[in-house]
Amino acid sequence: MYTDKALIDKILAGNLGAYKLLIAQHGRLVTHMVTRVIGNEDDVKDVSQEVFIKVYQNLGKFNYQAQLSTWIAKIAYSTSVNYVKKYSSKNSIRLDLTENDLPDELTPEDIFNAKNEAAFLQGQIKKLPLAYRTVLTLYHLKEFSYQEIEVITGMPEGTVKNYLFRARKMLKERLGRYYKK
Amino acid sequence: MKKLTDKEIQSLLDDSGKLEESHEVELYQRVFRELSTLPDVNVYPLAKDVVKILQKRAERIATIKTYSAISLCITFSFCAFIAGAFVVDRSLALKLLSVLYSYRWVIVFLLIVFNAISVIERKNVSNLP
């Protein structure tokens, strides 16, 4: 098992096998992040490839001040946001959200169409604004700290905590209503 | 017992703290469990494809560099030839230059075409695959 430094040195020396190893180590992180941010499974592969091409091109600039996974997540986040900016409406990428920006009321279809609790919650997560989905993914799925999420997304730590709180509260309330159906 | 607020429940669950069982707590525990479950997405075999793209790019860049080097060598050799001709036979060199001058638009056209191809190639490389 190589350290990040040893792996990067090998890649910078032109060893593409070492780069395959780096992709294998961080592929899941990138795929999950891209999936949650762009919300369009058809383009996940293309956007993920673009992320790793950018990582390769900029690896020489990595300065070891953050963890390699944080740096890669930052590139994955900005690439995914750029994709969303290009193909979605302006509202879907707003990062200055208030409580009123949470998705509309729970519809009977939401409850009726969900096969089970997991499917219902995943459906509700998909409906969240981009900033909330990103924060939830980074915090729960990838276990990044608040500071690391700040580095990755550029959102202040207070905003990260606020979005995390609001999104989880909303999901809890929706789940409560799901069981009252 | 005092009822915990949403903030307190979330914070205790974040820190894996002990919580009294309640409906609210149970709902939060279910939400947290689902949030920590990897979504059902395809993890594509990215490594092979990305490396293939990078190799393709490297090959294209190498080809562009080779053609650029060849064209520079040709230009340099030609300039050296004219300079040499000036040293050996000044009138011959002047004749050569006047021939070149008469074909100046053809030469300018060729230079523009060559540079345009080079710029397009570079753009294509950055837009690969």
PDB file of C-alpha atoms in Angstrom:
ATOM      1  CA  MET A   1       0.000   0.000   0.000  1.00  0.00           C
ATOM      2  CA  TYR A   2       1.492   3.331  -1.073  1.00  0.00           C
ATOM      3  CA  THR A   3       1.202   6.598   0.824  1.00  0.00           C
ATOM      4  CA  ASP A   4      -0.464   9.458  -1.068  1.00  0.00           C
ATOM      5  CA  LYS A   5       2.951  11.087  -1.546  1.00  0.00           C
ATOM      6  CA  ALA A   6       4.583   7.942  -2.953  1.00  0.00           C
ATOM      7  CA  LEU A   7       1.641   7.341  -5.277  1.00  0.00           C
ATOM      8  CA  ILE A   8       1.626  10.927  -6.546  1.00  0.00           C
ATOM      9  CA  ASP A   9       5.388  10.848  -7.139  1.00  0.00           C
ATOM     10  CA  LYS A  10       4.999   7.722  -9.256  1.00  0.00           C
ATOM     11  CA  ILE A  11       2.141   9.281 -11.251  1.00  0.00           C
ATOM     12  CA  LEU A  12       4.091  12.487 -11.837  1.00  0.00           C
ATOM     13  CA  ALA A  13       6.986  10.359 -13.099  1.00  0.00           C
ATOM     14  CA  GLY A  14       4.616   9.075 -15.804  1.00  0.00           C
ATOM     15  CA  ASN A  15       3.468   5.797 -14.239  1.00  0.00           C
ATOM     16  CA  LEU A  16      -0.109   5.337 -15.495  1.00  0.00           C
ATOM     17  CA  GLY A  17      -0.443   2.099 -13.529  1.00  0.00           C
ATOM     18  CA  ALA A  18      -0.082   4.162 -10.364  1.00  0.00           C
ATOM     19  CA  TYR A  19      -2.800   6.465 -11.625  1.00  0.00           C
ATOM     20  CA  LYS A  20      -5.098   3.461 -12.145  1.00  0.00           C
ATOM     21  CA  LEU A  21      -4.499   2.650  -8.486  1.00  0.00           C
ATOM     22  CA  LEU A  22      -5.396   6.194  -7.445  1.00  0.00           C
ATOM     23  CA  ILE A  23      -8.620   6.008  -9.460  1.00  0.00           C
ATOM     24  CA  ALA A  24      -9.458   2.657  -7.882  1.00  0.00           C
ATOM     25  CA  GLN A  25      -8.957   4.193  -4.427  1.00  0.00           C
ATOM     26  CA  HIS A  26     -11.090   7.281  -5.044  1.00  0.00           C
ATOM     27  CA  GLY A  27     -13.512   6.094  -7.746  1.00  0.00           C
ATOM     28  CA  ARG A  28     -16.346   5.428  -5.304  1.00  0.00           C
ATOM     29  CA  LEU A  29     -15.988   8.838  -3.665  1.00  0.00           C
ATOM     30  CA  VAL A  30     -16.181  10.582  -7.038  1.00  0.00           C
ATOM     31  CA  THR A  31     -19.019   8.445  -8.412  1.00  0.00           C
ATOM     32  CA  HIS A  32     -21.178   8.933  -5.326  1.00  0.00           C
ATOM     33  CA  MET A  33     -20.536  12.633  -5.207  1.00  0.00           C
ATOM     34  CA  VAL A  34     -21.195  13.173  -8.892  1.00  0.00           C
ATOM     35  CA  THR A  35     -24.375  11.061  -8.705  1.00  0.00           C
ATOM     36  CA  ARG A  36     -25.757  13.035  -5.774  1.00  0.00           C
ATOM     37  CA  VAL A  37     -24.844  16.440  -7.221  1.00  0.00           C
ATOM     38  CA  ILE A  38     -25.910  16.062 -10.853  1.00  0.00           C
ATOM     39  CA  GLY A  39     -28.846  13.750 -10.110  1.00  0.00           C
ATOM     40  CA  ASN A  40     -28.726  12.367 -13.639  1.00  0.00           C
ATOM     41  CA  GLU A  41     -27.379   8.838 -13.726  1.00  0.00           C
ATOM     42  CA  ASP A  42     -26.887   8.806 -17.508  1.00  0.00           C
ATOM     43  CA  ASP A  43     -24.042  11.308 -17.341  1.00  0.00           C
ATOM     44  CA  VAL A  44     -22.328  10.122 -14.162  1.00  0.00           C
ATOM     45  CA  LYS A  45     -19.697   8.161 -16.081  1.00  0.00           C
ATOM     46  CA  ASP A  46     -18.735  11.075 -18.363  1.00  0.00           C
ATOM     47  CA  VAL A  47     -18.565  13.597 -15.517  1.00  0.00           C
ATOM     48  CA  SER A  48     -16.566  11.177 -13.334  1.00  0.00           C
ATOM     49  CA  GLN A  49     -14.099  10.638 -16.183  1.00  0.00           C
ATOM     50  CA  GLU A  50     -13.757  14.397 -16.577  1.00  0.00           C
ATOM     51  CA  VAL A  51     -13.027  14.675 -12.847  1.00  0.00           C
ATOM     52  CA  PHE A  52     -10.165  12.174 -13.042  1.00  0.00           C
ATOM     53  CA  ILE A  53      -8.733  13.807 -16.168  1.00  0.00           C
ATOM     54  CA  LYS A  54      -8.680  17.140 -14.293  1.00  0.00           C
ATOM     55  CA  VAL A  55      -7.116  15.436 -11.272  1.00  0.00           C
ATOM     56  CA  TYR A  56      -4.365  14.029 -13.508  1.00  0.00           C
ATOM     57  CA  GLN A  57      -3.722  17.367 -15.199  1.00  0.00           C
ATOM     58  CA  ASN A  58      -3.526  19.240 -11.885  1.00  0.00           C
ATOM     59  CA  LEU A  59      -1.808  16.644  -9.720  1.00  0.00           C
ATOM     60  CA  GLY A  60       1.473  18.555  -9.925  1.00  0.00           C
ATOM     61  CA  LYS A  61      -0.235  21.487  -8.175  1.00  0.00           C
ATOM     62  CA  PHE A  62      -1.400  19.392  -5.189  1.00  0.00           C
ATOM     63  CA  ASN A  63       0.409  20.854  -2.174  1.00  0.00           C
ATOM     64  CA  TYR A  64      -0.421  18.317   0.577  1.00  0.00           C
ATOM     65  CA  GLN A  65      -2.100  21.014   2.718  1.00  0.00           C
ATOM     66  CA  ALA A  66      -5.346  19.050   2.566  1.00  0.00           C
ATOM     67  CA  GLN A  67      -5.914  15.326   2.293  1.00  0.00           C
ATOM     68  CA  LEU A  68      -5.812  13.944  -1.234  1.00  0.00           C
ATOM     69  CA  SER A  69      -9.439  12.760  -0.909  1.00  0.00           C
ATOM     70  CA  THR A  70     -10.529  16.299   0.074  1.00  0.00           C
ATOM     71  CA  TRP A  71      -8.708  17.765  -2.919  1.00  0.00           C
ATOM     72  CA  ILE A  72     -10.242  15.205  -5.303  1.00  0.00           C
ATOM     73  CA  ALA A  73     -13.698  15.799  -3.780  1.00  0.00           C
ATOM     74  CA  LYS A  74     -13.238  19.534  -4.381  1.00  0.00           C
ATOM     75  CA  ILE A  75     -12.531  18.896  -8.071  1.00  0.00           C
ATOM     76  CA  ALA A  76     -15.489  16.476  -8.263  1.00  0.00           C
ATOM     77  CA  TYR A  77     -17.741  19.086  -6.661  1.00  0.00           C
ATOM     78  CA  SER A  78     -16.706  21.952  -8.959  1.00  0.00           C
ATOM     79  CA  THR A  79     -16.900  19.754 -12.075  1.00  0.00           C
ATOM     80  CA  SER A  80     -20.377  18.528 -11.096  1.00  0.00           C
ATOM     81  CA  VAL A  81     -21.599  22.041 -10.283  1.00  0.00           C
ATOM     82  CA  ASN A  82     -20.305  23.257 -13.650  1.00  0.00           C
ATOM     83  CA  TYR A  83     -22.204  20.424 -15.315  1.00  0.00           C
ATOM     84  CA  VAL A  84     -25.405  21.383 -13.460  1.00  0.00           C
ATOM     85  CA  LYS A  85     -24.865  25.069 -14.357  1.00  0.00           C
ATOM     86  CA  LYS A  86     -24.550  24.105 -17.998  1.00  0.00           C
ATOM     87  CA  TYR A  87     -27.599  21.869 -18.201  1.00  0.00           C
ATOM     88  CA  SER A  88     -30.036  23.002 -15.483  1.00  0.00           C
ATOM     89  CA  SER A  89     -32.000  26.075 -14.562  1.00  0.00           C
ATOM     90  CA  LYS A  90     -30.274  28.771 -12.495  1.00  0.00           C
ATOM     91  CA  ASN A  91     -32.384  28.051  -9.392  1.00  0.00           C
ATOM     92  CA  SER A  92     -31.086  24.523  -9.045  1.00  0.00           C
ATOM     93  CA  ILE A  93     -27.565  25.693  -8.233  1.00  0.00           C
ATOM     94  CA  ARG A  94     -28.317  28.475  -5.759  1.00  0.00           C
ATOM     95  CA  LEU A  95     -26.195  28.042  -2.661  1.00  0.00           C
ATOM     96  CA  ASP A  96     -27.727  30.814  -0.507  1.00  0.00           C
ATOM     97  CA  LEU A  97     -30.779  28.876   0.565  1.00  0.00           C
ATOM     98  CA  THR A  98     -33.329  29.613   3.243  1.00  0.00           C
ATOM     99  CA  GLU A  99     -35.709  27.221   4.966  1.00  0.00           C
ATOM    100  CA  ASN A 100     -38.370  28.181   2.413  1.00  0.00           C
ATOM    101  CA  ASP A 101     -36.193  26.762  -0.355  1.00  0.00           C
ATOM    102  CA  LEU A 102     -36.713  23.221   0.843  1.00  0.00           C
ATOM    103  CA  PRO A 103     -38.780  21.118  -1.598  1.00  0.00           C
ATOM    104  CA  ASP A 104     -42.540  21.547  -1.823  1.00  0.00           C
ATOM    105  CA  GLU A 105     -44.943  19.683   0.388  1.00  0.00           C
ATOM    106  CA  LEU A 106     -44.893  15.940   0.468  1.00  0.00           C
ATOM    107  CA  THR A 107     -47.313  14.614  -2.121  1.00  0.00           C
ATOM    108  CA  PRO A 108     -49.438  11.474  -1.761  1.00  0.00           C
ATOM    109  CA  GLU A 109     -47.607  10.137  -4.837  1.00  0.00           C
ATOM    110  CA  ASP A 110     -44.292  10.396  -2.995  1.00  0.00           C
ATOM    111  CA  ILE A 111     -45.618   8.045  -0.348  1.00  0.00           C
ATOM    112  CA  PHE A 112     -47.597   5.814  -2.663  1.00  0.00           C
ATOM    113  CA  ASN A 113     -44.758   5.304  -5.162  1.00  0.00           C
ATOM    114  CA  ALA A 114     -42.078   4.469  -2.600  1.00  0.00           C
ATOM    115  CA  LYS A 115     -41.585   0.717  -2.301  1.00  0.00           C
ATOM    116  CA  ASN A 116     -40.197   0.977   1.209  1.00  0.00           C
ATOM    117  CA  GLU A 117     -38.723   3.378   3.757  1.00  0.00           C
ATOM    118  CA  ALA A 118     -35.285   3.395   2.081  1.00  0.00           C
ATOM    119  CA  ALA A 119     -36.719   4.165  -1.357  1.00  0.00           C
ATOM    120  CA  PHE A 120     -38.900   6.883   0.153  1.00  0.00           C
ATOM    121  CA  LEU A 121     -35.957   8.577   1.887  1.00  0.00           C
ATOM    122  CA  GLN A 122     -33.690   8.273  -1.181  1.00  0.00           C
ATOM    123  CA  GLY A 123     -36.453   9.886  -3.244  1.00  0.00           C
ATOM    124  CA  GLN A 124     -36.715  12.741  -0.752  1.00  0.00           C
ATOM    125  CA  ILE A 125     -32.916  13.218  -0.739  1.00  0.00           C
ATOM    126  CA  LYS A 126     -32.967  13.460  -4.556  1.00  0.00           C
ATOM    127  CA  LYS A 127     -35.551  16.256  -4.305  1.00  0.00           C
ATOM    128  CA  LEU A 128     -33.342  18.379  -2.040  1.00  0.00           C
ATOM    129  CA  PRO A 129     -31.522  21.419  -3.466  1.00  0.00           C
ATOM    130  CA  LEU A 130     -27.986  20.763  -4.687  1.00  0.00           C
ATOM    131  CA  ALA A 131     -26.295  22.396  -1.692  1.00  0.00           C
ATOM    132  CA  TYR A 132     -28.183  20.210   0.781  1.00  0.00           C
ATOM    133  CA  ARG A 133     -27.555  17.010  -1.181  1.00  0.00           C
ATOM    134  CA  THR A 134     -23.866  17.814  -1.376  1.00  0.00           C
ATOM    135  CA  VAL A 135     -23.490  18.534   2.321  1.00  0.00           C
ATOM    136  CA  LEU A 136     -25.411  15.378   3.295  1.00  0.00           C
ATOM    137  CA  THR A 137     -23.322  13.236   0.953  1.00  0.00           C
ATOM    138  CA  LEU A 138     -20.000  14.599   2.110  1.00  0.00           C
ATOM    139  CA  TYR A 139     -20.853  14.428   5.795  1.00  0.00           C
ATOM    140  CA  HIS A 140     -22.695  11.116   6.059  1.00  0.00           C
ATOM    141  CA  LEU A 141     -21.472   9.072   3.129  1.00  0.00           C
ATOM    142  CA  LYS A 142     -17.867  10.133   3.007  1.00  0.00           C
ATOM    143  CA  GLU A 143     -17.495  11.266   6.609  1.00  0.00           C
ATOM    144  CA  PHE A 144     -15.724  14.513   5.825  1.00  0.00           C
ATOM    145  CA  SER A 145     -15.480  16.995   8.706  1.00  0.00           C
ATOM    146  CA  TYR A 146     -17.207  20.401   8.640  1.00  0.00           C
ATOM    147  CA  GLN A 147     -13.847  22.054   7.872  1.00  0.00           C
ATOM    148  CA  GLU A 148     -13.177  19.665   4.993  1.00  0.00           C
ATOM    149  CA  ILE A 149     -16.651  20.307   3.576  1.00  0.00           C
ATOM    150  CA  GLU A 150     -15.915  24.031   3.785  1.00  0.00           C
ATOM    151  CA  VAL A 151     -12.716  23.471   1.762  1.00  0.00           C
ATOM    152  CA  ILE A 152     -14.512  21.315  -0.807  1.00  0.00           C
ATOM    153  CA  THR A 153     -17.607  23.441  -1.371  1.00  0.00           C
ATOM    154  CA  GLY A 154     -16.451  26.911  -0.359  1.00  0.00           C
ATOM    155  CA  MET A 155     -19.501  27.262   1.930  1.00  0.00           C
ATOM    156  CA  PRO A 156     -18.758  28.705   5.387  1.00  0.00           C
ATOM    157  CA  GLU A 157     -18.756  26.148   8.215  1.00  0.00           C
ATOM    158  CA  GLY A 158     -21.869  27.748   9.776  1.00  0.00           C
ATOM    159  CA  THR A 159     -23.774  27.337   6.520  1.00  0.00           C
ATOM    160  CA  VAL A 160     -22.668  23.711   6.239  1.00  0.00           C
ATOM    161  CA  LYS A 161     -23.964  22.991   9.764  1.00  0.00           C
ATOM    162  CA  ASN A 162     -27.173  24.878   9.080  1.00  0.00           C
ATOM    163  CA  TYR A 163     -27.911  23.024   5.830  1.00  0.00           C
ATOM    164  CA  LEU A 164     -27.112  19.704   7.449  1.00  0.00           C
ATOM    165  CA  PHE A 165     -29.488  20.433  10.330  1.00  0.00           C
ATOM    166  CA  ARG A 166     -32.323  21.659   8.115  1.00  0.00           C
ATOM    167  CA  ALA A 167     -32.039  18.795   5.630  1.00  0.00           C
ATOM    168  CA  ARG A 168     -32.001  16.127   8.341  1.00  0.00           C
ATOM    169  CA  LYS A 169     -34.922  17.747  10.162  1.00  0.00           C
ATOM    170  CA  MET A 170     -36.921  17.885   6.953  1.00  0.00           C
ATOM    171  CA  LEU A 171     -36.196  14.227   6.195  1.00  0.00           C
ATOM    172  CA  LYS A 172     -37.218  13.262   9.738  1.00  0.00           C
ATOM    173  CA  GLU A 173     -40.501  15.152   9.435  1.00  0.00           C
ATOM    174  CA  ARG A 174     -41.220  13.596   6.051  1.00  0.00           C
ATOM    175  CA  LEU A 175     -40.451  10.139   7.389  1.00  0.00           C
ATOM    176  CA  GLY A 176     -42.876  10.788  10.244  1.00  0.00           C
ATOM    177  CA  ARG A 177     -45.584  11.613   7.746  1.00  0.00           C
ATOM    178  CA  TYR A 178     -44.654   8.542   5.660  1.00  0.00           C
ATOM    179  CA  TYR A 179     -45.475   6.337   8.641  1.00  0.00           C
ATOM    180  CA  LYS A 180     -48.732   8.154   9.303  1.00  0.00           C
ATOM    181  CA  LYS A 181     -49.920   7.424   5.765  1.00  0.00           C
TER     182      LYS A 181
ATOM    183  CA  MET B   1     -37.770  14.101  31.600  1.00  0.00           C
ATOM    184  CA  LYS B   2     -37.101  17.139  29.422  1.00  0.00           C
ATOM    185  CA  LYS B   3     -37.881  16.606  25.744  1.00  0.00           C
ATOM    186  CA  LEU B   4     -34.806  16.919  23.529  1.00  0.00           C
ATOM    187  CA  THR B   5     -34.835  19.439  20.695  1.00  0.00           C
ATOM    188  CA  ASP B   6     -34.060  18.488  17.098  1.00  0.00           C
ATOM    189  CA  LYS B   7     -30.664  20.114  17.422  1.00  0.00           C
ATOM    190  CA  GLU B   8     -29.814  18.131  20.548  1.00  0.00           C
ATOM    191  CA  ILE B   9     -30.927  14.823  19.045  1.00  0.00           C
ATOM    192  CA  GLN B  10     -28.909  15.440  15.868  1.00  0.00           C
ATOM    193  CA  SER B  11     -25.860  16.450  17.815  1.00  0.00           C
ATOM    194  CA  LEU B  12     -26.046  13.377  20.081  1.00  0.00           C
ATOM    195  CA  LEU B  13     -26.469  11.079  17.080  1.00  0.00           C
ATOM    196  CA  ASP B  14     -23.481  12.737  15.387  1.00  0.00           C
ATOM    197  CA  ASP B  15     -21.372  11.985  18.456  1.00  0.00           C
ATOM    198  CA  SER B  16     -22.826   8.473  18.855  1.00  0.00           C
ATOM    199  CA  GLY B  17     -24.116   9.545  22.252  1.00  0.00           C
ATOM    200  CA  LYS B  18     -26.713   7.642  24.284  1.00  0.00           C
ATOM    201  CA  LEU B  19     -30.311   8.662  23.732  1.00  0.00           C
ATOM    202  CA  GLU B  20     -33.564   7.841  25.475  1.00  0.00           C
ATOM    203  CA  GLU B  21     -35.853   5.992  23.081  1.00  0.00           C
ATOM    204  CA  SER B  22     -38.669   8.114  21.690  1.00  0.00           C
ATOM    205  CA  HIS B  23     -40.592   8.421  18.435  1.00  0.00           C
ATOM    206  CA  GLU B  24     -38.519  11.451  17.384  1.00  0.00           C
ATOM    207  CA  VAL B  25     -35.244   9.720  18.172  1.00  0.00           C
ATOM    208  CA  GLU B  26     -36.288   6.622  16.279  1.00  0.00           C
ATOM    209  CA  LEU B  27     -37.173   8.662  13.204  1.00  0.00           C
ATOM    210  CA  TYR B  28     -33.816  10.424  13.342  1.00  0.00           C
ATOM    211  CA  GLN B  29     -31.996   7.110  13.763  1.00  0.00           C
ATOM    212  CA  ARG B  30     -33.708   5.789  10.625  1.00  0.00           C
ATOM    213  CA  VAL B  31     -32.815   8.951   8.689  1.00  0.00           C
ATOM    214  CA  PHE B  32     -29.180   8.770   9.821  1.00  0.00           C
ATOM    215  CA  ARG B  33     -28.996   5.086   8.908  1.00  0.00           C
ATOM    216  CA  GLU B  34     -30.297   5.769   5.402  1.00  0.00           C
ATOM    217  CA  LEU B  35     -28.009   8.758   4.931  1.00  0.00           C
ATOM    218  CA  SER B  36     -25.013   6.566   5.736  1.00  0.00           C
ATOM    219  CA  THR B  37     -26.104   3.860   3.296  1.00  0.00           C
ATOM    220  CA  LEU B  38     -24.346   4.003  -0.048  1.00  0.00           C
ATOM    221  CA  PRO B  39     -26.873   4.802  -2.767  1.00  0.00           C
ATOM    222  CA  ASP B  40     -27.454   2.101  -5.324  1.00  0.00           C
ATOM    223  CA  VAL B  41     -25.338   3.495  -8.146  1.00  0.00           C
ATOM    224  CA  ASN B  42     -23.078   1.919 -10.722  1.00  0.00           C
ATOM    225  CA  VAL B  43     -19.410   2.360  -9.921  1.00  0.00           C
ATOM    226  CA  TYR B  44     -18.015   2.257 -13.432  1.00  0.00           C
ATOM    227  CA  PRO B  45     -14.605   0.780 -14.263  1.00  0.00           C
ATOM    228  CA  LEU B  46     -13.259   4.313 -14.592  1.00  0.00           C
ATOM    229  CA  ALA B  47      -9.538   3.541 -14.346  1.00  0.00           C
ATOM    230  CA  LYS B  48      -9.236   1.721 -17.681  1.00  0.00           C
ATOM    231  CA  ASP B  49     -11.257   4.345 -19.602  1.00  0.00           C
ATOM    232  CA  VAL B  50      -9.527   7.362 -18.044  1.00  0.00           C
ATOM    233  CA  VAL B  51      -6.059   5.929 -18.698  1.00  0.00           C
ATOM    234  CA  LYS B  52      -7.078   5.187 -22.305  1.00  0.00           C
ATOM    235  CA  ILE B  53      -8.172   8.835 -22.748  1.00  0.00           C
ATOM    236  CA  LEU B  54      -4.945  10.102 -21.170  1.00  0.00           C
ATOM    237  CA  GLN B  55      -2.847   7.860 -23.449  1.00  0.00           C
ATOM    238  CA  LYS B  56      -4.788   9.054 -26.504  1.00  0.00           C
ATOM    239  CA  ARG B  57      -4.166  12.664 -25.475  1.00  0.00           C
ATOM    240  CA  ALA B  58      -0.484  12.034 -24.881  1.00  0.00           C
ATOM    241  CA  GLU B  59      -0.173  10.441 -28.339  1.00  0.00           C
ATOM    242  CA  ARG B  60      -1.967  13.372 -30.015  1.00  0.00           C
ATOM    243  CA  ILE B  61       0.215  15.874 -28.159  1.00  0.00           C
ATOM    244  CA  ALA B  62       3.358  13.944 -29.167  1.00  0.00           C
ATOM    245  CA  THR B  63       2.196  13.961 -32.817  1.00  0.00           C
ATOM    246  CA  ILE B  64       1.560  17.712 -32.720  1.00  0.00           C
ATOM    247  CA  LYS B  65       4.985  18.287 -31.150  1.00  0.00           C
ATOM    248  CA  THR B  66       6.658  16.138 -33.802  1.00  0.00           C
ATOM    249  CA  TYR B  67       4.985  18.007 -36.665  1.00  0.00           C
ATOM    250  CA  SER B  68       5.827  21.351 -35.052  1.00  0.00           C
ATOM    251  CA  ALA B  69       9.460  20.296 -34.641  1.00  0.00           C
ATOM    252  CA  ILE B  70       9.639  19.096 -38.267  1.00  0.00           C
ATOM    253  CA  SER B  71       8.166  22.349 -39.573  1.00  0.00           C
ATOM    254  CA  LEU B  72      10.580  24.365 -37.427  1.00  0.00           C
ATOM    255  CA  CYS B  73      13.518  22.316 -38.765  1.00  0.00           C
ATOM    256  CA  ILE B  74      12.377  22.867 -42.367  1.00  0.00           C
ATOM    257  CA  THR B  75      11.990  26.627 -41.787  1.00  0.00           C
ATOM    258  CA  PHE B  76      15.346  26.854 -40.027  1.00  0.00           C
ATOM    259  CA  SER B  77      17.122  24.808 -42.748  1.00  0.00           C
ATOM    260  CA  PHE B  78      15.608  26.971 -45.446  1.00  0.00           C
ATOM    261  CA  CYS B  79      16.720  30.176 -43.691  1.00  0.00           C
ATOM    262  CA  ALA B  80      20.182  28.691 -43.255  1.00  0.00           C
ATOM    263  CA  PHE B  81      20.249  27.779 -46.949  1.00  0.00           C
ATOM    264  CA  ILE B  82      19.379  31.362 -47.974  1.00  0.00           C
ATOM    265  CA  ALA B  83      21.983  32.750 -45.577  1.00  0.00           C
ATOM    266  CA  GLY B  84      24.559  30.313 -46.998  1.00  0.00           C
ATOM    267  CA  ALA B  85      23.608  31.319 -50.525  1.00  0.00           C
ATOM    268  CA  PHE B  86      24.237  34.962 -49.611  1.00  0.00           C
ATOM    269  CA  VAL B  87      27.731  34.060 -48.483  1.00  0.00           C
ATOM    270  CA  VAL B  88      28.550  31.904 -51.541  1.00  0.00           C
ATOM    271  CA  ASP B  89      26.751  33.767 -54.335  1.00  0.00           C
ATOM    272  CA  ARG B  90      24.904  36.981 -53.536  1.00  0.00           C
ATOM    273  CA  SER B  91      23.121  37.244 -56.931  1.00  0.00           C
ATOM    274  CA  LEU B  92      21.841  33.650 -56.673  1.00  0.00           C
ATOM    275  CA  ALA B  93      20.492  34.412 -53.205  1.00  0.00           C
ATOM    276  CA  LEU B  94      18.719  37.521 -54.456  1.00  0.00           C
ATOM    277  CA  LYS B  95      17.201  35.500 -57.329  1.00  0.00           C
ATOM    278  CA  LEU B  96      15.962  32.941 -54.831  1.00  0.00           C
ATOM    279  CA  LEU B  97      14.414  35.658 -52.685  1.00  0.00           C
ATOM    280  CA  SER B  98      12.658  37.228 -55.664  1.00  0.00           C
ATOM    281  CA  VAL B  99      11.209  33.811 -56.609  1.00  0.00           C
ATOM    282  CA  LEU B 100       9.980  33.445 -53.041  1.00  0.00           C
ATOM    283  CA  TYR B 101       8.540  36.951 -53.142  1.00  0.00           C
ATOM    284  CA  SER B 102       6.547  36.148 -56.256  1.00  0.00           C
ATOM    285  CA  TYR B 103       4.974  33.205 -54.383  1.00  0.00           C
ATOM    286  CA  ARG B 104       4.497  35.215 -51.188  1.00  0.00           C
ATOM    287  CA  TRP B 105       0.693  34.736 -51.026  1.00  0.00           C
ATOM    288  CA  VAL B 106       1.005  31.002 -51.515  1.00  0.00           C
ATOM    289  CA  ILE B 107       3.555  30.902 -48.693  1.00  0.00           C
ATOM    290  CA  VAL B 108       1.367  33.084 -46.425  1.00  0.00           C
ATOM    291  CA  PHE B 109      -1.634  30.853 -47.222  1.00  0.00           C
ATOM    292  CA  LEU B 110       0.322  27.703 -46.382  1.00  0.00           C
ATOM    293  CA  LEU B 111       1.521  29.231 -43.105  1.00  0.00           C
ATOM    294  CA  ILE B 112      -2.042  30.188 -42.143  1.00  0.00           C
ATOM    295  CA  VAL B 113      -3.335  26.705 -42.997  1.00  0.00           C
ATOM    296  CA  PHE B 114      -0.548  25.055 -41.010  1.00  0.00           C
ATOM    297  CA  ASN B 115      -1.172  27.232 -37.947  1.00  0.00           C
ATOM    298  CA  ALA B 116      -4.936  26.752 -38.170  1.00  0.00           C
ATOM    299  CA  ILE B 117      -4.501  22.963 -38.259  1.00  0.00           C
ATOM    300  CA  SER B 118      -2.167  23.181 -35.302  1.00  0.00           C
ATOM    301  CA  VAL B 119      -4.653  25.291 -33.255  1.00  0.00           C
ATOM    302  CA  ILE B 120      -7.569  22.971 -34.146  1.00  0.00           C
ATOM    303  CA  GLU B 121      -5.516  19.920 -33.179  1.00  0.00           C
ATOM    304  CA  ARG B 122      -4.662  21.464 -29.787  1.00  0.00           C
ATOM    305  CA  LYS B 123      -8.338  22.241 -29.184  1.00  0.00           C
ATOM    306  CA  ASN B 124      -9.305  18.704 -30.170  1.00  0.00           C
ATOM    307  CA  VAL B 125      -6.830  17.324 -27.673  1.00  0.00           C
ATOM    308  CA  SER B 126      -8.386  19.309 -24.829  1.00  0.00           C
ATOM    309  CA  ASN B 127     -11.860  18.144 -25.912  1.00  0.00           C
ATOM    310  CA  LEU B 128     -10.975  14.462 -25.988  1.00  0.00           C
ATOM    311  CA  PRO B 129     -12.483  11.847 -25.785  1.00  0.00           C
TER     312      PRO B 129
END
